[in-house]
PDB file of C-alpha atoms in Angstrom:
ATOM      1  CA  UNK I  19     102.618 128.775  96.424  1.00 41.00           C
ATOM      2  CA  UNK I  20     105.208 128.044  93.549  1.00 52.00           C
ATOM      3  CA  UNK I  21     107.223 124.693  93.942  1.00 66.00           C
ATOM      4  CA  UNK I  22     111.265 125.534  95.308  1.00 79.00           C
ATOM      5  CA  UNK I  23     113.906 125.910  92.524  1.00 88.00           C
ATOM      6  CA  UNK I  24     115.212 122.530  92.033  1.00 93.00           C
ATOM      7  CA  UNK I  25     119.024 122.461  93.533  1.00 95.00           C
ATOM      8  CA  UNK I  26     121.562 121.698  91.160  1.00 97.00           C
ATOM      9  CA  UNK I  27     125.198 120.703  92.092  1.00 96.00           C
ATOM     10  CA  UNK I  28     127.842 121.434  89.407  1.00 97.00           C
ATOM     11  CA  UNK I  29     131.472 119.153  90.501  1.00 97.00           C
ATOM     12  CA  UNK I  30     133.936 120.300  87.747  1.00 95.00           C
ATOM     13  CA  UNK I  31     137.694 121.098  88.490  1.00 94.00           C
ATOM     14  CA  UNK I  32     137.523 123.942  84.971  1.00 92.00           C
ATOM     15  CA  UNK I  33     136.623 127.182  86.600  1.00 93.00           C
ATOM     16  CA  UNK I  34     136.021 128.785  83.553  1.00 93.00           C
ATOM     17  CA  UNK I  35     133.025 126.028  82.997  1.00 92.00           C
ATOM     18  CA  UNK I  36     131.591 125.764  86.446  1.00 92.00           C
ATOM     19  CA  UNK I  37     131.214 129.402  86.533  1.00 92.00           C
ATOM     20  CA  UNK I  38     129.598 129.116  82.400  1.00 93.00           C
ATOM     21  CA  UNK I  39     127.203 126.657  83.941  1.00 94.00           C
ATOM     22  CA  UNK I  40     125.988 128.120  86.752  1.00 93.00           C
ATOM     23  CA  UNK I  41     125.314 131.367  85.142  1.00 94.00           C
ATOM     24  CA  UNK I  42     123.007 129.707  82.612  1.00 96.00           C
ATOM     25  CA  UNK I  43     121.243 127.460  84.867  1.00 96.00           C
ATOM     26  CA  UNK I  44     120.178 130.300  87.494  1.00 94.00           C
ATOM     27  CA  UNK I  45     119.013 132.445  84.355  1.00 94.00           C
ATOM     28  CA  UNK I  46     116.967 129.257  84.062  1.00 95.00           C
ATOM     29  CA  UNK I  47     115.670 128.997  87.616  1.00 93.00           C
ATOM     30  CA  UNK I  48     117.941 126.689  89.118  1.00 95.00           C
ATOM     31  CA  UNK I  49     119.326 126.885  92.416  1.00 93.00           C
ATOM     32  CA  UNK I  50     122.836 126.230  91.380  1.00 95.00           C
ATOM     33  CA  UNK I  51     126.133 125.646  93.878  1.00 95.00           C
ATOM     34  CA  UNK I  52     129.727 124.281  92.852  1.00 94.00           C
ATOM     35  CA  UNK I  53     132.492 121.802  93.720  1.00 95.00           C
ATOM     36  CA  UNK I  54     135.891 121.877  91.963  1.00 94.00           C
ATOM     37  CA  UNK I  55     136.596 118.510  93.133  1.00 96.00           C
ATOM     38  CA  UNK I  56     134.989 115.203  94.708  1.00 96.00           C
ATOM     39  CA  UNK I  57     136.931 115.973  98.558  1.00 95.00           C
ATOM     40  CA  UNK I  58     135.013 119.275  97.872  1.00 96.00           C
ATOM     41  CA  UNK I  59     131.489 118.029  96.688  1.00 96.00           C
ATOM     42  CA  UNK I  60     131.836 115.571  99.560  1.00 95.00           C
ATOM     43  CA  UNK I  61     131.799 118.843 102.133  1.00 93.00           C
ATOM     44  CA  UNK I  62     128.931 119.855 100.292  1.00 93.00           C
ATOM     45  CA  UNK I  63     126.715 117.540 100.082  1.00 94.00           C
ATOM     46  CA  UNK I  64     127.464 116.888 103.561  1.00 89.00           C
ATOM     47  CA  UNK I  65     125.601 119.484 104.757  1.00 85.00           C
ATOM     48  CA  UNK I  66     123.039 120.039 101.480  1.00 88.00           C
ATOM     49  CA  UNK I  67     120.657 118.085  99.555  1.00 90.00           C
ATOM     50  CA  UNK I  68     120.252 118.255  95.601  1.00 94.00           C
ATOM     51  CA  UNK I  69     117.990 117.527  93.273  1.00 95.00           C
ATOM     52  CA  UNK I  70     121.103 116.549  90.936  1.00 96.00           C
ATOM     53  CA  UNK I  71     124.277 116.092  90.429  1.00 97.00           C
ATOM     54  CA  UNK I  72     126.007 117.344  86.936  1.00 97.00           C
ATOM     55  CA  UNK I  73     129.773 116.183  87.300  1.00 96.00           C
ATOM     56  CA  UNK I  74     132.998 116.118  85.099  1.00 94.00           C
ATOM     57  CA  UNK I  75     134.079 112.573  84.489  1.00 92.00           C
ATOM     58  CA  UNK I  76     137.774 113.917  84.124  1.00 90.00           C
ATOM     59  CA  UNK I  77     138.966 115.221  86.847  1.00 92.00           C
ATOM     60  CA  UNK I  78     142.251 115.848  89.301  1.00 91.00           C
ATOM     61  CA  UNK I  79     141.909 112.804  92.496  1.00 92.00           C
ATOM     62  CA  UNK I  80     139.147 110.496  92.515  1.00 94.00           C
ATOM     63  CA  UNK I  81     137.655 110.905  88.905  1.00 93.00           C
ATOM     64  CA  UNK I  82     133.694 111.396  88.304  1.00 94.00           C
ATOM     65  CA  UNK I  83     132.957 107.545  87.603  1.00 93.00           C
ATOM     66  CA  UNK I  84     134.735 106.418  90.798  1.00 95.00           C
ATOM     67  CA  UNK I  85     132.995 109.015  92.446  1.00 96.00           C
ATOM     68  CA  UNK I  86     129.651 108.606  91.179  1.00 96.00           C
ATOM     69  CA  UNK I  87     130.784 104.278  92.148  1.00 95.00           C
ATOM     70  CA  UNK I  88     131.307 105.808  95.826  1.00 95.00           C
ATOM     71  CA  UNK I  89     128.193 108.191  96.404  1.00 96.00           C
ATOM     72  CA  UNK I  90     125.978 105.143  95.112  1.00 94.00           C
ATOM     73  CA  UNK I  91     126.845 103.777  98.293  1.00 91.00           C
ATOM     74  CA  UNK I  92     124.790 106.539 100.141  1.00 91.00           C
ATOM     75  CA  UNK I  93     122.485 108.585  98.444  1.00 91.00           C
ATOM     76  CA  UNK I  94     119.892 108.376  95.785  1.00 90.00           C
ATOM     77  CA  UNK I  95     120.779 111.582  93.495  1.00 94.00           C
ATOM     78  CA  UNK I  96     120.741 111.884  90.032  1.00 95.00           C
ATOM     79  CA  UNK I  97     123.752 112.023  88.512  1.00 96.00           C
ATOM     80  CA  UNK I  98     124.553 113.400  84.742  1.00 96.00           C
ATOM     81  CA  UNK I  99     128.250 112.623  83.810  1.00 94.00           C
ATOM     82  CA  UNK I 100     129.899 114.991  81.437  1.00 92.00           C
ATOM     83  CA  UNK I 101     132.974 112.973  79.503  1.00 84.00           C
ATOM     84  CA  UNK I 102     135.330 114.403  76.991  1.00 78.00           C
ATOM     85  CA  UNK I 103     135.087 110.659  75.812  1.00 68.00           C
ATOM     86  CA  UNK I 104     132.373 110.016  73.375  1.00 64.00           C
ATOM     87  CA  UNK I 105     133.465 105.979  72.747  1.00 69.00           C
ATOM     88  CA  UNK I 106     130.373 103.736  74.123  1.00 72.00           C
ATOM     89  CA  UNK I 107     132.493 101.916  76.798  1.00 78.00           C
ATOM     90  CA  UNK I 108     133.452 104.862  78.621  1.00 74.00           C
ATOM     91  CA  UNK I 109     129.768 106.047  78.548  1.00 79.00           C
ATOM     92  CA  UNK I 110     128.598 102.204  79.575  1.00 85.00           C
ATOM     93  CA  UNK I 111     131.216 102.472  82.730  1.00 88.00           C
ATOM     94  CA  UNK I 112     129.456 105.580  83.759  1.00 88.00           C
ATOM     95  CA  UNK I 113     126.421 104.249  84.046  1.00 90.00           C
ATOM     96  CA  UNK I 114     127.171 100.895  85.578  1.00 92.00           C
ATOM     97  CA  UNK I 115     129.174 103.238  88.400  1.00 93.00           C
ATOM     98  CA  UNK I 116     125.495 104.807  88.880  1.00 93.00           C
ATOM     99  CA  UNK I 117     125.080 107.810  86.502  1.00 94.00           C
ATOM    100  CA  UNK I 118     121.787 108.512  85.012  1.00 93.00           C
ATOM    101  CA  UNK I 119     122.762 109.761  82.261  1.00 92.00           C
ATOM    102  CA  UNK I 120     125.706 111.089  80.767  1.00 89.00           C
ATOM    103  CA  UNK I 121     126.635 114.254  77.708  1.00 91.00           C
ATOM    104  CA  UNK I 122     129.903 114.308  75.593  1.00 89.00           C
ATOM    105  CA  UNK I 123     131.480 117.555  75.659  1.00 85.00           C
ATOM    106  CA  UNK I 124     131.620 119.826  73.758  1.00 85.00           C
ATOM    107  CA  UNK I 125     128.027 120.008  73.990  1.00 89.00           C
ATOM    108  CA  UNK I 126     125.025 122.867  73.825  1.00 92.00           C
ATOM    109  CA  UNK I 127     124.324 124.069  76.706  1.00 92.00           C
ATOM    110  CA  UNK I 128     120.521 124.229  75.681  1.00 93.00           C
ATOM    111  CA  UNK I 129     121.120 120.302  75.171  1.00 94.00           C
ATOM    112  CA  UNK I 130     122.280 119.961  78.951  1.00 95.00           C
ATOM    113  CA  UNK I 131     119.271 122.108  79.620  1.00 95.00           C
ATOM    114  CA  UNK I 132     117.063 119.207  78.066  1.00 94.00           C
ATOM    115  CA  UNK I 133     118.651 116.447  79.626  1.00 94.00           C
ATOM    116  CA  UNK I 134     118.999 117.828  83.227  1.00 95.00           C
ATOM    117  CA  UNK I 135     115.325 118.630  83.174  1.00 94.00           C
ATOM    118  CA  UNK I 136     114.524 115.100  81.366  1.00 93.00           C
ATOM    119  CA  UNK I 137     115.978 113.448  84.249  1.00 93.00           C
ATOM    120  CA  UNK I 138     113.976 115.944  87.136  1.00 92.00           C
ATOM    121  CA  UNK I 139     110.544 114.894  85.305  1.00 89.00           C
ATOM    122  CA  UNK I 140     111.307 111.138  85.471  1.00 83.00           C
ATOM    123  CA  UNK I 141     111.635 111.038  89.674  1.00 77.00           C
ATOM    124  CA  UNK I 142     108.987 110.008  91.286  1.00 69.00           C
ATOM    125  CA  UNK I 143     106.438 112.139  92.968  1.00 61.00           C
ATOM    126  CA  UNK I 144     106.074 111.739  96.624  1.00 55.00           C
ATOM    127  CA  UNK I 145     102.978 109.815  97.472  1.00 52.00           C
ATOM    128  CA  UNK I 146     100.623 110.946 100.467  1.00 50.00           C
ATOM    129  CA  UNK I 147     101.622 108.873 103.419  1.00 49.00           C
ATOM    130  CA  UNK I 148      97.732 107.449 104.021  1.00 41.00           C
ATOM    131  CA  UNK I 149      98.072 105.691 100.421  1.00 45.00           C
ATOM    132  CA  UNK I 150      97.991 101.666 101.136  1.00 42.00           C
ATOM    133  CA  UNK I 151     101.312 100.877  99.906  1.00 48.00           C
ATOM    134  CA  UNK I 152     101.367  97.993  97.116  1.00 82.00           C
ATOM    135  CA  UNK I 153     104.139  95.679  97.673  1.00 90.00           C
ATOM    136  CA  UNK I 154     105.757  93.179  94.948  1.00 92.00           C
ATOM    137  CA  UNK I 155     107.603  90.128  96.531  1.00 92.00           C
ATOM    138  CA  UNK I 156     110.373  88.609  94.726  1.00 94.00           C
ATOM    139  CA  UNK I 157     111.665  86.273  96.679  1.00 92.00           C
ATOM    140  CA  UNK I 158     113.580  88.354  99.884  1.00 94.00           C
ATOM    141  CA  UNK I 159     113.226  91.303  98.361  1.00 96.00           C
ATOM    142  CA  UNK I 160     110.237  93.339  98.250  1.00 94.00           C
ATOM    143  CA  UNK I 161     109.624  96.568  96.114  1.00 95.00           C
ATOM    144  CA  UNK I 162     107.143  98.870  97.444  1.00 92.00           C
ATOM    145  CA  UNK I 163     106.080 100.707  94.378  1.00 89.00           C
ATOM    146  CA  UNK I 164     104.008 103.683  96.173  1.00 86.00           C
ATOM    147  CA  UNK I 165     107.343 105.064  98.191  1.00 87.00           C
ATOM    148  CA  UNK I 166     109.674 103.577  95.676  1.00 91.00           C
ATOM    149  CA  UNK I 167     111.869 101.317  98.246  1.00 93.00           C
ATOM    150  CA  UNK I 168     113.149  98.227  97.875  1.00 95.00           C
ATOM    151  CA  UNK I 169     113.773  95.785 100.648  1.00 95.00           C
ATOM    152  CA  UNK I 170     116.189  93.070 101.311  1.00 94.00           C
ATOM    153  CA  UNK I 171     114.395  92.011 104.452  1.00 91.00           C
ATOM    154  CA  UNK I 172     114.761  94.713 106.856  1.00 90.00           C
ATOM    155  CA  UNK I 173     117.429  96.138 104.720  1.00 93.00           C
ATOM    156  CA  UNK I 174     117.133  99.549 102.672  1.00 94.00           C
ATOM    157  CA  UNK I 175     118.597  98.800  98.953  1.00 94.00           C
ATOM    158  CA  UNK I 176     119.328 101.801  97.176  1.00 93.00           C
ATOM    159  CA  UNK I 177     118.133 102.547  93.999  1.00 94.00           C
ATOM    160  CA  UNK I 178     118.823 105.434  91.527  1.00 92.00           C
ATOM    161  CA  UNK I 179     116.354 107.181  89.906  1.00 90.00           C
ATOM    162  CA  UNK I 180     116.513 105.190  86.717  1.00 91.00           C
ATOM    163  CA  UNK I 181     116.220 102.606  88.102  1.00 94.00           C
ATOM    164  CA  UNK I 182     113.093 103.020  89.979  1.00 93.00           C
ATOM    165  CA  UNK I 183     111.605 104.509  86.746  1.00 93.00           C
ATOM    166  CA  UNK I 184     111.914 100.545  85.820  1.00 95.00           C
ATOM    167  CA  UNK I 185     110.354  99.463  88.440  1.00 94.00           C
ATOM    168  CA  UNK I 186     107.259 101.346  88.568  1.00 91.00           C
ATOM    169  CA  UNK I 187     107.051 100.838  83.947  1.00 92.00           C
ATOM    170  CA  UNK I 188     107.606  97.219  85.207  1.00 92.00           C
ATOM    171  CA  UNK I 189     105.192  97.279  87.949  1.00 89.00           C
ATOM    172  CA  UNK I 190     102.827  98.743  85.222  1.00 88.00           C
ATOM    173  CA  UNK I 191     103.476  95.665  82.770  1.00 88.00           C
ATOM    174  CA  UNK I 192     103.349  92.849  85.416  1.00 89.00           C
ATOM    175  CA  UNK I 193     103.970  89.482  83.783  1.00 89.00           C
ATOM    176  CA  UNK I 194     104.344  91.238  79.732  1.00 90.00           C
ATOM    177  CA  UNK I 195     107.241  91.816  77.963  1.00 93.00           C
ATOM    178  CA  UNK I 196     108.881  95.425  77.553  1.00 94.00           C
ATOM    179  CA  UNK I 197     110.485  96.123  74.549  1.00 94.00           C
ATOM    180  CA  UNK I 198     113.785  97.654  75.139  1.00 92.00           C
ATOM    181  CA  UNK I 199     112.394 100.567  72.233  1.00 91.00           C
ATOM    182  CA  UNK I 200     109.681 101.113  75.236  1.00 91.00           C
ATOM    183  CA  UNK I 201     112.103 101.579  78.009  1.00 93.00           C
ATOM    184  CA  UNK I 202     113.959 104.078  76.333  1.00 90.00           C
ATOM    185  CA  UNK I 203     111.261 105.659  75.491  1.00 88.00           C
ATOM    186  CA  UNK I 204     109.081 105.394  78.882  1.00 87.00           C
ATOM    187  CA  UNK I 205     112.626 106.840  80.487  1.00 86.00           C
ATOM    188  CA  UNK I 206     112.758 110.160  78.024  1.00 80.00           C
ATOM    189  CA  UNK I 207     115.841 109.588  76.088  1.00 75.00           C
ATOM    190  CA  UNK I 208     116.744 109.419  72.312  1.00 70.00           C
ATOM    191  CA  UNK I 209     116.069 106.489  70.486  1.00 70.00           C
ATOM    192  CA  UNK I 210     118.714 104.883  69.090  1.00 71.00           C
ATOM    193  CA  UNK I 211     120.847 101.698  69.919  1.00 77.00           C
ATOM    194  CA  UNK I 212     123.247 103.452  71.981  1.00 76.00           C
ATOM    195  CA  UNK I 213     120.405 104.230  74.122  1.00 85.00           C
ATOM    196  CA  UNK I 214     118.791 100.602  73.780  1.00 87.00           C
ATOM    197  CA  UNK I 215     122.403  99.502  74.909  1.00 89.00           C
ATOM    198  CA  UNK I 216     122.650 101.200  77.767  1.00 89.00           C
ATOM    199  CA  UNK I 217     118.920 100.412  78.980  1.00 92.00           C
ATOM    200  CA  UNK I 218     120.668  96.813  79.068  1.00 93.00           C
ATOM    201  CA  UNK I 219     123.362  98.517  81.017  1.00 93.00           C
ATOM    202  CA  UNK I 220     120.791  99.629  83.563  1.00 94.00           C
ATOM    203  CA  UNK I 221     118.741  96.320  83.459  1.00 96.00           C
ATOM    204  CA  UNK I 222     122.335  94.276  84.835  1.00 95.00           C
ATOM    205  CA  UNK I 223     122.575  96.634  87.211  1.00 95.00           C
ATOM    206  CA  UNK I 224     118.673  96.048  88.663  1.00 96.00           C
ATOM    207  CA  UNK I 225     119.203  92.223  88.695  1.00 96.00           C
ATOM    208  CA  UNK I 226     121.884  93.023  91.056  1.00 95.00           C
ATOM    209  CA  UNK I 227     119.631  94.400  93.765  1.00 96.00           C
ATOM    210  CA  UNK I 228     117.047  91.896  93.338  1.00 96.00           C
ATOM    211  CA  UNK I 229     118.058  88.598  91.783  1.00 95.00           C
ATOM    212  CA  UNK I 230     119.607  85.709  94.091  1.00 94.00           C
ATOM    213  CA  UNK I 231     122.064  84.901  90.998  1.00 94.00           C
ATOM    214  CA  UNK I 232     122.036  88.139  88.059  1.00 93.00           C
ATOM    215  CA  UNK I 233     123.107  85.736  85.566  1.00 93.00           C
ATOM    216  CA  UNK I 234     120.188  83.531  85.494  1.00 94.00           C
ATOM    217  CA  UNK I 235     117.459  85.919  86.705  1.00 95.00           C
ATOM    218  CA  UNK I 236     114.170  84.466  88.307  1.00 95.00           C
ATOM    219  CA  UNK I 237     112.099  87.653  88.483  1.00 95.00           C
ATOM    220  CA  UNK I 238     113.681  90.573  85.863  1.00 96.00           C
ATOM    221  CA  UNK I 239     113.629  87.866  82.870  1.00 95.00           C
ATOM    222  CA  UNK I 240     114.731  88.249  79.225  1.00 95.00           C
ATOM    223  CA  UNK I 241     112.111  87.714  76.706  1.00 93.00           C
ATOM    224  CA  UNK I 242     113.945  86.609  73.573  1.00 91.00           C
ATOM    225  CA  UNK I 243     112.847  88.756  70.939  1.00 90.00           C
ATOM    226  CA  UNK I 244     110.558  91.050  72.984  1.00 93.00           C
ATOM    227  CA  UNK I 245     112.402  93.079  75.843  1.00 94.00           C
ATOM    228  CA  UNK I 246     112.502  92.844  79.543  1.00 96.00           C
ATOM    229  CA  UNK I 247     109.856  90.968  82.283  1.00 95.00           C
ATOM    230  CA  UNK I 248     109.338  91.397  85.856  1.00 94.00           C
ATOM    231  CA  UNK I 249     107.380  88.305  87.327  1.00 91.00           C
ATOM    232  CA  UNK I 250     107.212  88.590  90.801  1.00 91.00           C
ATOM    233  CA  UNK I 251     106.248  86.074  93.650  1.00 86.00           C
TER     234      UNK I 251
END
């Protein structure tokens, strides 16, 4: 039996587009459906899961970065960002709201292709439930890396699917330095400083969830000259 179409959810306010889009994903076997605007992606998603979310950063109300910010705060979706605005800031606010990723229009819509199914290879399989679940301890926080949670006590944190990719390349590299060339590679994007950049990006937003104090991080240390650690307990 053949795995279910993933479920895409397009959230752009240009009808012309949304309709583009989901004609070209479905004649790529995607389960497509649409929003115009984030009051209407919230009624959707309300009562529908996704595999991911492809959103319109500009948009009429609450813009796709404050959106993406707010949907953070409950689910665990993938989120690619389209932005009219290719300057790195705007991209870097994306991704600190949440997004995994992000595409400048006007773009290919072959390249969208790529990066949409880029970011469905990089989630994490689910593991059988009778697999003895490995546990790193940092401190009150806990990361269990076969069901990809992370704990604060008896507390759920939530964490996008980027970010557990670096988890489970960290968990991988216990105590060794990743180079930041690694990471972006390990994740499946372009190399390029850009991309190197925004792996930092990503990194910040990790310490968050884990560290006591981000700024001078116990467990997710910097290794001048050599990338990224995670030494836990």
């Amino acid at each position: 039996m053949s795995d279910p179409a993933p479920h895409l959810l397009i959230v752009d306010d240009d009808e012309r587009i949304r309709d583009l889009l989901r004609k070209f994903l479905d004649r790529h076997g995607f389960l497509v459906s649409i929003a115009r605007d984030a009051d209407h992606a919230r009624r959707v998603l309300s009562g529908l899961e996704f595999d991911l979310i492809v959103m319109d950063v500009m948009m009429p109300g609450q813009d796709g970065v404050a959106f993406t910010r707010a949907l953070r705060e409950s689910i665990t979706t993938p989120i690619l960002l389209l932005t009219a605005k290719g300057e790195t800031m705007d991209r870097i606010k994306g991704l600190e709201a949440g997004a995994d990723d992000y595409l400048p229009k006007p773009f290919e819509p072959k390249e969208l292709l790529l990066r949409i199914n880029a970011i469905l290879r990089r989630m994490p399989d689910p593991e059988p439930e009778h697999v003895t679940p490995k546990v790193l301890n940092m401190g009150p926080v806990r990361f269990d890396i076969e069901r990809s949670e992370l704990m604060r006590g008896e507390e759920l944190v939530r964490l996008t699917a980027t970010e557990i990719q670096l988890m489970r390349i960290f968990a991988e590299n216990l105590r060794e330095p990743v180079s930041r060339t690694k990471l972006v590679e390990d994740l499946g994007r372009d190399k390029g400083q850009a991309q190197e950049r925004a792996v930092d990006v990503q990194i910040t937003r990790l310490r968050r969830k884990i560290e006591a104090d981000p700024k001078q991080p116990r467990y997710l240390q910097t290794v001048r000259g050599e990338g990224y650690m995670l030494a836990p307990d």
